[in-house]
Tab-separated table of C-alpha atoms (C1' of nucleotides) in Angstrom:
chain	number	residue	atom	x	y	z
R	1	UNK	CA	-7.724	-28.805	11.849
R	2	UNK	CA	-10.245	-29.212	14.653
R	3	UNK	CA	-10.975	-26.425	17.096
R	4	UNK	CA	-9.012	-27.940	19.932
R	5	UNK	CA	-5.829	-28.159	17.906
R	6	UNK	CA	-6.419	-24.698	16.510
R	7	UNK	CA	-6.836	-23.264	19.982
R	8	UNK	CA	-3.712	-24.971	21.200
R	9	UNK	CA	-1.822	-23.615	18.240
R	10	UNK	CA	-2.968	-20.069	18.941
R	11	UNK	CA	-2.017	-20.339	22.604
R	12	UNK	CA	1.311	-21.676	21.492
R	13	UNK	CA	1.808	-18.536	19.455
R	14	UNK	CA	0.942	-16.369	22.428
R	15	UNK	CA	-2.608	-15.502	21.415
R	16	UNK	CA	-5.694	-16.180	23.458
R	17	UNK	CA	-8.126	-18.133	21.294
R	18	UNK	CA	-11.273	-16.039	21.213
R	19	UNK	CA	-14.113	-16.852	18.883
R	20	UNK	CA	-13.293	-14.010	16.508
R	21	UNK	CA	-9.719	-15.112	16.247
R	22	UNK	CA	-10.727	-18.648	15.480
R	23	UNK	CA	-13.122	-17.432	12.807
R	24	UNK	CA	-10.505	-15.264	11.167
R	25	UNK	CA	-7.953	-18.044	11.319
R	26	UNK	CA	-10.340	-20.440	9.620
R	27	UNK	CA	-11.157	-17.875	6.963
R	28	UNK	CA	-7.460	-17.580	6.248
R	29	UNK	CA	-7.116	-21.370	6.138
R	30	UNK	CA	-9.910	-21.637	3.610
R	31	UNK	CA	-8.637	-18.868	1.391
R	32	UNK	CA	-6.931	-20.179	-1.716
R	33	UNK	CA	-4.812	-17.083	-1.927
R	34	UNK	CA	-3.676	-14.195	0.213
R	35	UNK	CA	-6.730	-12.144	1.097
R	36	UNK	CA	-7.441	-8.570	2.043
R	37	UNK	CA	-9.268	-7.383	5.101
R	38	UNK	CA	-12.246	-6.631	2.876
R	39	UNK	CA	-12.182	-10.201	1.563
R	40	UNK	CA	-12.386	-11.563	5.079
R	41	UNK	CA	-15.110	-9.095	5.915
R	42	UNK	CA	-17.160	-10.522	3.062
R	43	UNK	CA	-16.651	-14.115	4.051
R	44	UNK	CA	-17.393	-13.386	7.710
R	45	UNK	CA	-20.292	-11.011	7.569
R	46	UNK	CA	-20.946	-11.291	11.264
R	47	UNK	CA	-17.650	-9.644	12.152
R	48	UNK	CA	-16.913	-5.961	12.108
R	49	UNK	CA	-13.975	-4.836	10.024
R	50	UNK	CA	-12.350	-3.175	12.995
R	51	UNK	CA	-12.465	-6.462	14.851
R	52	UNK	CA	-10.976	-8.289	11.904
R	53	UNK	CA	-8.363	-5.598	11.609
R	54	UNK	CA	-7.320	-6.053	15.194
R	55	UNK	CA	-7.197	-9.799	14.884
R	56	UNK	CA	-4.980	-9.518	11.821
R	57	UNK	CA	-2.793	-6.964	13.532
R	58	UNK	CA	-2.390	-9.310	16.462
R	59	UNK	CA	-1.711	-12.271	14.197
R	60	UNK	CA	0.927	-10.300	12.338
R	61	UNK	CA	2.632	-9.296	15.567
R	62	UNK	CA	2.727	-12.923	16.621
R	63	UNK	CA	3.972	-14.315	13.330
R	64	UNK	CA	0.733	-16.079	12.594
R	65	UNK	CA	0.183	-14.233	9.340
R	66	UNK	CA	2.390	-12.570	6.785
R	67	UNK	CA	1.406	-9.195	5.472
R	68	UNK	CA	1.934	-8.585	1.777
R	69	UNK	CA	1.858	-5.422	-0.225
R	70	UNK	CA	1.110	-6.481	-3.721
R	71	UNK	CA	0.472	-3.157	-5.371
R	72	UNK	CA	-3.267	-3.379	-5.147
R	73	UNK	CA	-4.537	-0.705	-2.887
R	74	UNK	CA	-5.024	-3.104	-0.040
R	75	UNK	CA	-2.817	-5.250	2.109
R	76	UNK	CA	-3.052	-8.983	1.775
R	77	UNK	CA	-2.729	-11.527	4.537
R	78	UNK	CA	-1.743	-15.160	4.461
R	79	UNK	CA	-1.009	-17.715	7.111
R	80	UNK	CA	2.578	-18.397	7.919
R	81	UNK	CA	3.376	-21.917	6.922
R	82	UNK	CA	6.272	-22.772	9.097
R	83	UNK	CA	5.922	-23.357	12.791
R	84	UNK	CA	8.962	-21.252	13.398
R	85	UNK	CA	8.728	-17.845	14.905
R	86	UNK	CA	11.286	-16.663	12.382
R	87	UNK	CA	9.162	-15.275	9.647
R	88	UNK	CA	12.007	-15.235	7.197
R	89	UNK	CA	11.997	-19.006	7.086
R	90	UNK	CA	9.027	-19.928	4.991
R	91	UNK	CA	9.066	-17.102	2.548
R	92	UNK	CA	8.070	-17.832	-0.978
R	93	UNK	CA	7.695	-15.582	-3.952
R	94	UNK	CA	4.334	-13.995	-4.756
R	95	UNK	CA	2.862	-12.981	-8.058
R	96	UNK	CA	0.349	-10.204	-8.473
R	97	UNK	CA	-1.750	-10.247	-11.611
R	98	UNK	CA	-2.354	-6.716	-12.786
R	99	UNK	CA	-5.396	-7.765	-14.766
R	100	UNK	CA	-7.438	-9.869	-12.348
R	101	UNK	CA	-5.796	-8.252	-9.340
R	102	UNK	CA	-5.225	-11.518	-7.518
R	103	UNK	CA	-2.108	-12.489	-5.678
R	104	UNK	CA	-0.716	-15.955	-6.171
R	105	UNK	CA	1.663	-17.802	-3.905
R	106	UNK	CA	4.417	-19.412	-5.861
R	107	UNK	CA	4.855	-21.972	-3.125
R	108	UNK	CA	7.642	-23.799	-4.841
R	109	UNK	CA	9.701	-20.708	-5.474
R	110	UNK	CA	11.480	-19.619	-2.345
R	111	UNK	CA	12.953	-16.189	-1.996
R	112	UNK	CA	16.604	-16.287	-3.032
R	113	UNK	CA	18.831	-14.880	-0.302
R	114	UNK	CA	20.898	-11.789	-0.814
R	115	UNK	CA	23.899	-10.241	0.864
R	116	UNK	CA	22.436	-7.584	3.084
R	117	UNK	CA	24.840	-4.678	3.510
R	118	UNK	CA	26.452	-4.361	6.911
R	119	UNK	CA	24.398	-2.677	9.575
R	120	UNK	CA	20.944	-3.484	8.312
R	121	UNK	CA	18.884	-5.832	10.449
R	122	UNK	CA	16.334	-7.710	8.395
R	123	UNK	CA	13.095	-8.747	9.990
R	124	UNK	CA	11.098	-9.744	6.951
R	125	UNK	CA	11.317	-10.138	3.221
R	126	UNK	CA	8.931	-9.684	0.328
R	127	UNK	CA	9.617	-10.800	-3.219
R	128	UNK	CA	6.774	-9.728	-5.432
R	129	UNK	CA	6.425	-10.246	-9.141
R	130	UNK	CA	3.823	-8.407	-11.155
R	131	UNK	CA	2.403	-9.039	-14.548
R	132	UNK	CA	-0.160	-11.442	-15.921
R	133	UNK	CA	-1.215	-14.760	-14.462
R	134	UNK	CA	-1.600	-17.727	-16.829
R	135	UNK	CA	-5.351	-17.245	-17.110
R	136	UNK	CA	-5.128	-13.578	-17.934
R	137	UNK	CA	-2.131	-13.988	-20.213
R	138	UNK	CA	-4.228	-16.330	-22.316
R	139	UNK	CA	-7.020	-13.825	-22.616
R	140	UNK	CA	-4.976	-10.882	-23.831
D	1	UNK	CA	21.489	17.463	-16.070
D	2	UNK	CA	20.559	20.702	-17.780
D	3	UNK	CA	17.038	21.437	-18.927
D	4	UNK	CA	17.718	20.798	-22.584
D	5	UNK	CA	19.029	17.332	-21.949
D	6	UNK	CA	16.231	16.619	-19.539
D	7	UNK	CA	13.636	17.683	-22.068
D	8	UNK	CA	15.208	15.541	-24.738
D	9	UNK	CA	15.207	12.603	-22.388
D	10	UNK	CA	11.518	13.032	-21.600
D	11	UNK	CA	10.623	13.286	-25.256
D	12	UNK	CA	12.662	10.191	-25.823
D	13	UNK	CA	10.496	8.381	-23.307
D	14	UNK	CA	7.356	9.554	-25.025
D	15	UNK	CA	6.462	12.331	-22.624
D	16	UNK	CA	5.984	15.948	-23.529
D	17	UNK	CA	8.260	18.037	-21.301
D	18	UNK	CA	5.936	20.440	-19.524
D	19	UNK	CA	7.143	22.592	-16.685
D	20	UNK	CA	5.416	20.479	-14.052
D	21	UNK	CA	6.988	17.342	-15.376
D	22	UNK	CA	10.412	18.894	-15.351
D	23	UNK	CA	9.909	20.062	-11.787
D	24	UNK	CA	8.801	16.646	-10.627
D	25	UNK	CA	11.657	14.976	-12.456
D	26	UNK	CA	14.157	17.265	-10.801
D	27	UNK	CA	12.606	16.639	-7.408
D	28	UNK	CA	13.065	12.936	-7.997
D	29	UNK	CA	16.657	13.477	-9.104
D	30	UNK	CA	17.423	15.410	-5.948
D	31	UNK	CA	15.804	12.927	-3.617
D	32	UNK	CA	18.337	10.775	-1.838
D	33	UNK	CA	15.800	7.998	-1.494
D	34	UNK	CA	12.518	6.870	-2.974
D	35	UNK	CA	9.905	9.471	-2.099
D	36	UNK	CA	6.180	9.576	-1.652
D	37	UNK	CA	3.762	11.874	-3.390
D	38	UNK	CA	3.474	13.807	-0.154
D	39	UNK	CA	7.262	14.212	-0.030
D	40	UNK	CA	7.249	15.736	-3.487
D	41	UNK	CA	4.313	17.928	-2.568
D	42	UNK	CA	6.399	19.336	0.286
D	43	UNK	CA	9.449	20.010	-1.804
D	44	UNK	CA	7.401	21.597	-4.584
D	45	UNK	CA	4.894	23.684	-2.748
D	46	UNK	CA	3.759	25.419	-5.890
D	47	UNK	CA	2.319	22.242	-7.367
D	48	UNK	CA	-0.969	20.673	-6.535
D	49	UNK	CA	-0.930	17.067	-5.393
D	50	UNK	CA	-3.313	16.017	-8.145
D	51	UNK	CA	-0.913	17.437	-10.700
D	52	UNK	CA	1.993	15.630	-9.106
D	53	UNK	CA	-0.055	12.478	-8.990
D	54	UNK	CA	-0.762	12.673	-12.698
D	55	UNK	CA	2.849	13.346	-13.537
D	56	UNK	CA	3.940	10.338	-11.517
D	57	UNK	CA	1.264	8.190	-13.074
D	58	UNK	CA	2.461	9.229	-16.506
D	59	UNK	CA	6.089	8.640	-15.565
D	60	UNK	CA	5.244	5.180	-14.283
D	61	UNK	CA	3.397	4.308	-17.472
D	62	UNK	CA	6.418	5.384	-19.492
D	63	UNK	CA	9.011	3.595	-17.401
D	64	UNK	CA	10.497	6.803	-16.105
D	65	UNK	CA	9.861	5.930	-12.481
D	66	UNK	CA	9.500	2.755	-10.499
D	67	UNK	CA	6.697	2.497	-8.006
D	68	UNK	CA	7.510	0.794	-4.729
D	69	UNK	CA	5.261	-0.494	-2.015
D	70	UNK	CA	7.370	-0.531	1.066
D	71	UNK	CA	4.796	-1.204	3.726
D	72	UNK	CA	4.409	2.374	4.769
D	73	UNK	CA	0.980	3.603	3.977
D	74	UNK	CA	2.153	5.437	0.915
D	75	UNK	CA	3.675	4.525	-2.392
D	76	UNK	CA	7.238	5.521	-3.086
D	77	UNK	CA	8.668	6.627	-6.389
D	78	UNK	CA	12.187	6.548	-7.721
D	79	UNK	CA	13.709	7.244	-11.080
D	80	UNK	CA	14.524	4.305	-13.258
D	81	UNK	CA	18.241	4.124	-13.653
D	82	UNK	CA	18.656	2.263	-16.872
D	83	UNK	CA	17.838	3.803	-20.194
D	84	UNK	CA	16.078	0.659	-21.173
D	85	UNK	CA	12.348	0.505	-21.441
D	86	UNK	CA	12.442	-2.862	-19.750
D	87	UNK	CA	11.856	-2.009	-16.157
D	88	UNK	CA	13.075	-5.376	-15.004
D	89	UNK	CA	16.604	-4.488	-16.015
D	90	UNK	CA	17.781	-2.130	-13.360
D	91	UNK	CA	16.059	-3.585	-10.390
D	92	UNK	CA	17.831	-3.489	-7.101
D	93	UNK	CA	16.775	-4.520	-3.648
D	94	UNK	CA	15.140	-2.021	-1.302
D	95	UNK	CA	15.161	-1.864	2.458
D	96	UNK	CA	12.389	-0.314	4.495
D	97	UNK	CA	13.255	0.745	8.032
D	98	UNK	CA	10.320	0.124	10.308
D	99	UNK	CA	11.581	2.625	12.836
D	100	UNK	CA	12.425	5.735	10.797
D	101	UNK	CA	10.073	4.679	7.994
D	102	UNK	CA	12.534	5.451	5.251
D	103	UNK	CA	13.200	3.322	2.230
D	104	UNK	CA	16.770	2.724	1.178
D	105	UNK	CA	18.003	1.624	-2.206
D	106	UNK	CA	20.551	-1.102	-1.890
D	107	UNK	CA	22.014	-0.092	-5.211
D	108	UNK	CA	24.693	-2.715	-5.174
D	109	UNK	CA	22.337	-5.558	-4.468
D	110	UNK	CA	20.473	-6.578	-7.569
D	111	UNK	CA	17.376	-8.693	-7.412
D	112	UNK	CA	18.350	-12.334	-7.800
D	113	UNK	CA	16.395	-13.958	-10.606
D	114	UNK	CA	13.988	-16.809	-10.004
D	115	UNK	CA	12.402	-19.471	-12.126
D	116	UNK	CA	8.965	-18.125	-12.844
D	117	UNK	CA	6.463	-20.942	-13.217
D	118	UNK	CA	5.175	-21.548	-16.714
D	119	UNK	CA	2.397	-19.293	-17.899
D	120	UNK	CA	3.130	-16.259	-15.782
D	121	UNK	CA	4.271	-13.169	-17.636
D	122	UNK	CA	6.383	-10.928	-15.440
D	123	UNK	CA	6.339	-7.220	-16.029
D	124	UNK	CA	8.054	-5.998	-12.905
D	125	UNK	CA	9.763	-7.162	-9.761
D	126	UNK	CA	10.016	-5.881	-6.220
D	127	UNK	CA	12.373	-7.269	-3.618
D	128	UNK	CA	11.779	-5.517	-0.325
D	129	UNK	CA	13.504	-6.118	2.967
D	130	UNK	CA	12.153	-4.728	6.200
D	131	UNK	CA	13.727	-4.221	9.528
D	132	UNK	CA	16.097	-1.668	10.967
D	133	UNK	CA	18.513	0.534	9.092
D	134	UNK	CA	22.042	0.954	10.494
D	135	UNK	CA	21.175	4.242	12.172
D	136	UNK	CA	18.116	2.916	13.901
D	137	UNK	CA	19.691	-0.408	14.768
D	138	UNK	CA	22.310	1.513	16.703
D	139	UNK	CA	19.723	3.424	18.666
D	140	UNK	CA	17.715	0.444	19.881
U	1	DG	C1'	-10.079	26.072	-32.303
U	2	DT	C1'	-8.820	21.608	-30.738
U	3	DT	C1'	-6.268	19.025	-27.739
U	4	DC	C1'	-3.466	18.523	-23.783
U	5	DT	C1'	-2.418	20.122	-19.111
U	6	DT	C1'	-3.326	22.078	-14.696
U	7	DG	C1'	-5.472	23.336	-10.172
U	8	DC	C1'	-9.125	23.159	-7.087
U	9	DA	C1'	-12.445	20.601	-4.912
U	10	DA	C1'	-14.282	16.608	-3.672
U	11	DA	C1'	-15.027	11.392	-4.121
U	12	DA	C1'	-13.426	6.975	-3.243
U	13	DT	C1'	-10.848	3.561	-0.793
U	14	DA	C1'	-8.325	1.685	3.141
U	15	DT	C1'	-6.589	1.832	7.381
U	16	DT	C1'	-6.714	3.004	12.128
U	17	DT	C1'	-8.474	4.782	16.591
U	18	DG	C1'	-11.939	6.264	20.537
U	19	DC	C1'	-15.015	4.709	23.375
U	20	DA	C1'	-18.505	2.379	25.785
U	21	DA	C1'	-20.628	-2.086	26.314
U	22	DG	C1'	-19.807	-6.814	26.934
U	23	DA	C1'	-17.263	-11.149	27.947
U	24	DC	C1'	-14.121	-13.515	30.747
U	25	DG	C1'	-12.079	-15.053	34.804
I	1	DC	C1'	-13.959	-5.973	40.300
I	2	DG	C1'	-10.299	-5.706	36.685
I	3	DT	C1'	-8.661	-6.762	32.339
I	4	DC	C1'	-9.162	-8.102	27.733
I	5	DT	C1'	-12.185	-8.099	23.647
I	6	DT	C1'	-15.674	-6.463	20.596
I	7	DG	C1'	-18.701	-3.462	17.688
I	8	DC	C1'	-20.074	0.836	16.180
I	9	DA	C1'	-18.870	5.132	14.694
I	10	DA	C1'	-15.848	8.200	13.142
I	11	DA	C1'	-11.026	10.018	12.175
I	12	DT	C1'	-7.031	9.626	9.266
I	13	DA	C1'	-4.449	8.969	5.353
I	14	DT	C1'	-3.904	8.443	0.702
I	15	DT	C1'	-5.108	7.877	-3.822
I	16	DT	C1'	-8.012	9.098	-7.537
I	17	DT	C1'	-11.485	11.584	-10.397
I	18	DG	C1'	-14.686	15.622	-12.207
I	19	DC	C1'	-14.611	19.651	-14.088
I	20	DA	C1'	-13.697	24.146	-15.755
I	21	DA	C1'	-10.008	27.363	-16.747
I	22	DG	C1'	-5.745	27.899	-18.989
I	23	DA	C1'	-1.771	26.805	-21.998
I	24	DA	C1'	0.152	24.883	-26.134
I	25	DC	C1'	0.267	24.338	-30.894
DNA sequence: GTTCTTGCAAAATATTTGCAAGACG
DNA sequence: CGTCTTGCAAATATTTTGCAAGAAC
């Protein structure tokens, strides 16, 4: 995605496209997996972690990223895939490997819906599996 | 559950029934919802948080408690309900209220199974909804 | 007496905020 | 100017470990 399209996309989501935001967005695009704030900090050494934090916070509030708790100590972020503002739409299942501590997107496995009891208003969903990824399962 | 039965149960799970462990177990039994370490620390003021932490760690390793990440900053613990050692068995869906920051067990909603891609070995599952609980939804 | 358990203190890790300087318009 | 954004530093929150004293057997 070139910068012009990226900027338009951010504006479309209600976010002013500053240079930091573009950098963080690109870092997320390049990441093969959901990444932590510390991961982004490493790949973008010029940015302060507080700045990255605020970009991610803003992205999360504007449905540009999903936030995942995978059981590692740190939150993981990934780009939303759908263009919809309804974050429930493009949810897929995630898998956290307890050995290599990486989180995998099972892109082809969408979160099966459930019957939410009356009264609860759902804003987002997380379906997280934990165990061993294929690589680590082979090594045990 | 009286102490004798509780002690037998702990032994059955491979855990020596010390007084701290019994206290923590009872605190978990009395909790209406999954609780954090800090919650337990409050209800058991005589115990140190490191001691509680180690009890919970031990319980988790022996499938006596589930550990939940609900998106609050802190981990939540709840007793496993089944007698099985397979923690996948008694999994139900949880709901985290972003307003009152409590986690609810949707006991009647079990986690729908998915087709795990080949190679992944699943050891546990978390299905977490987030949004507003009935109480908080009414207040907004 | 050897091993397991506990409590205190403190380390380690992550997240989040205060604030002043800078960019933007 | 006035507002939004950024970077540095530091506060907060939570989890986790080191270690010596104590309990259990």
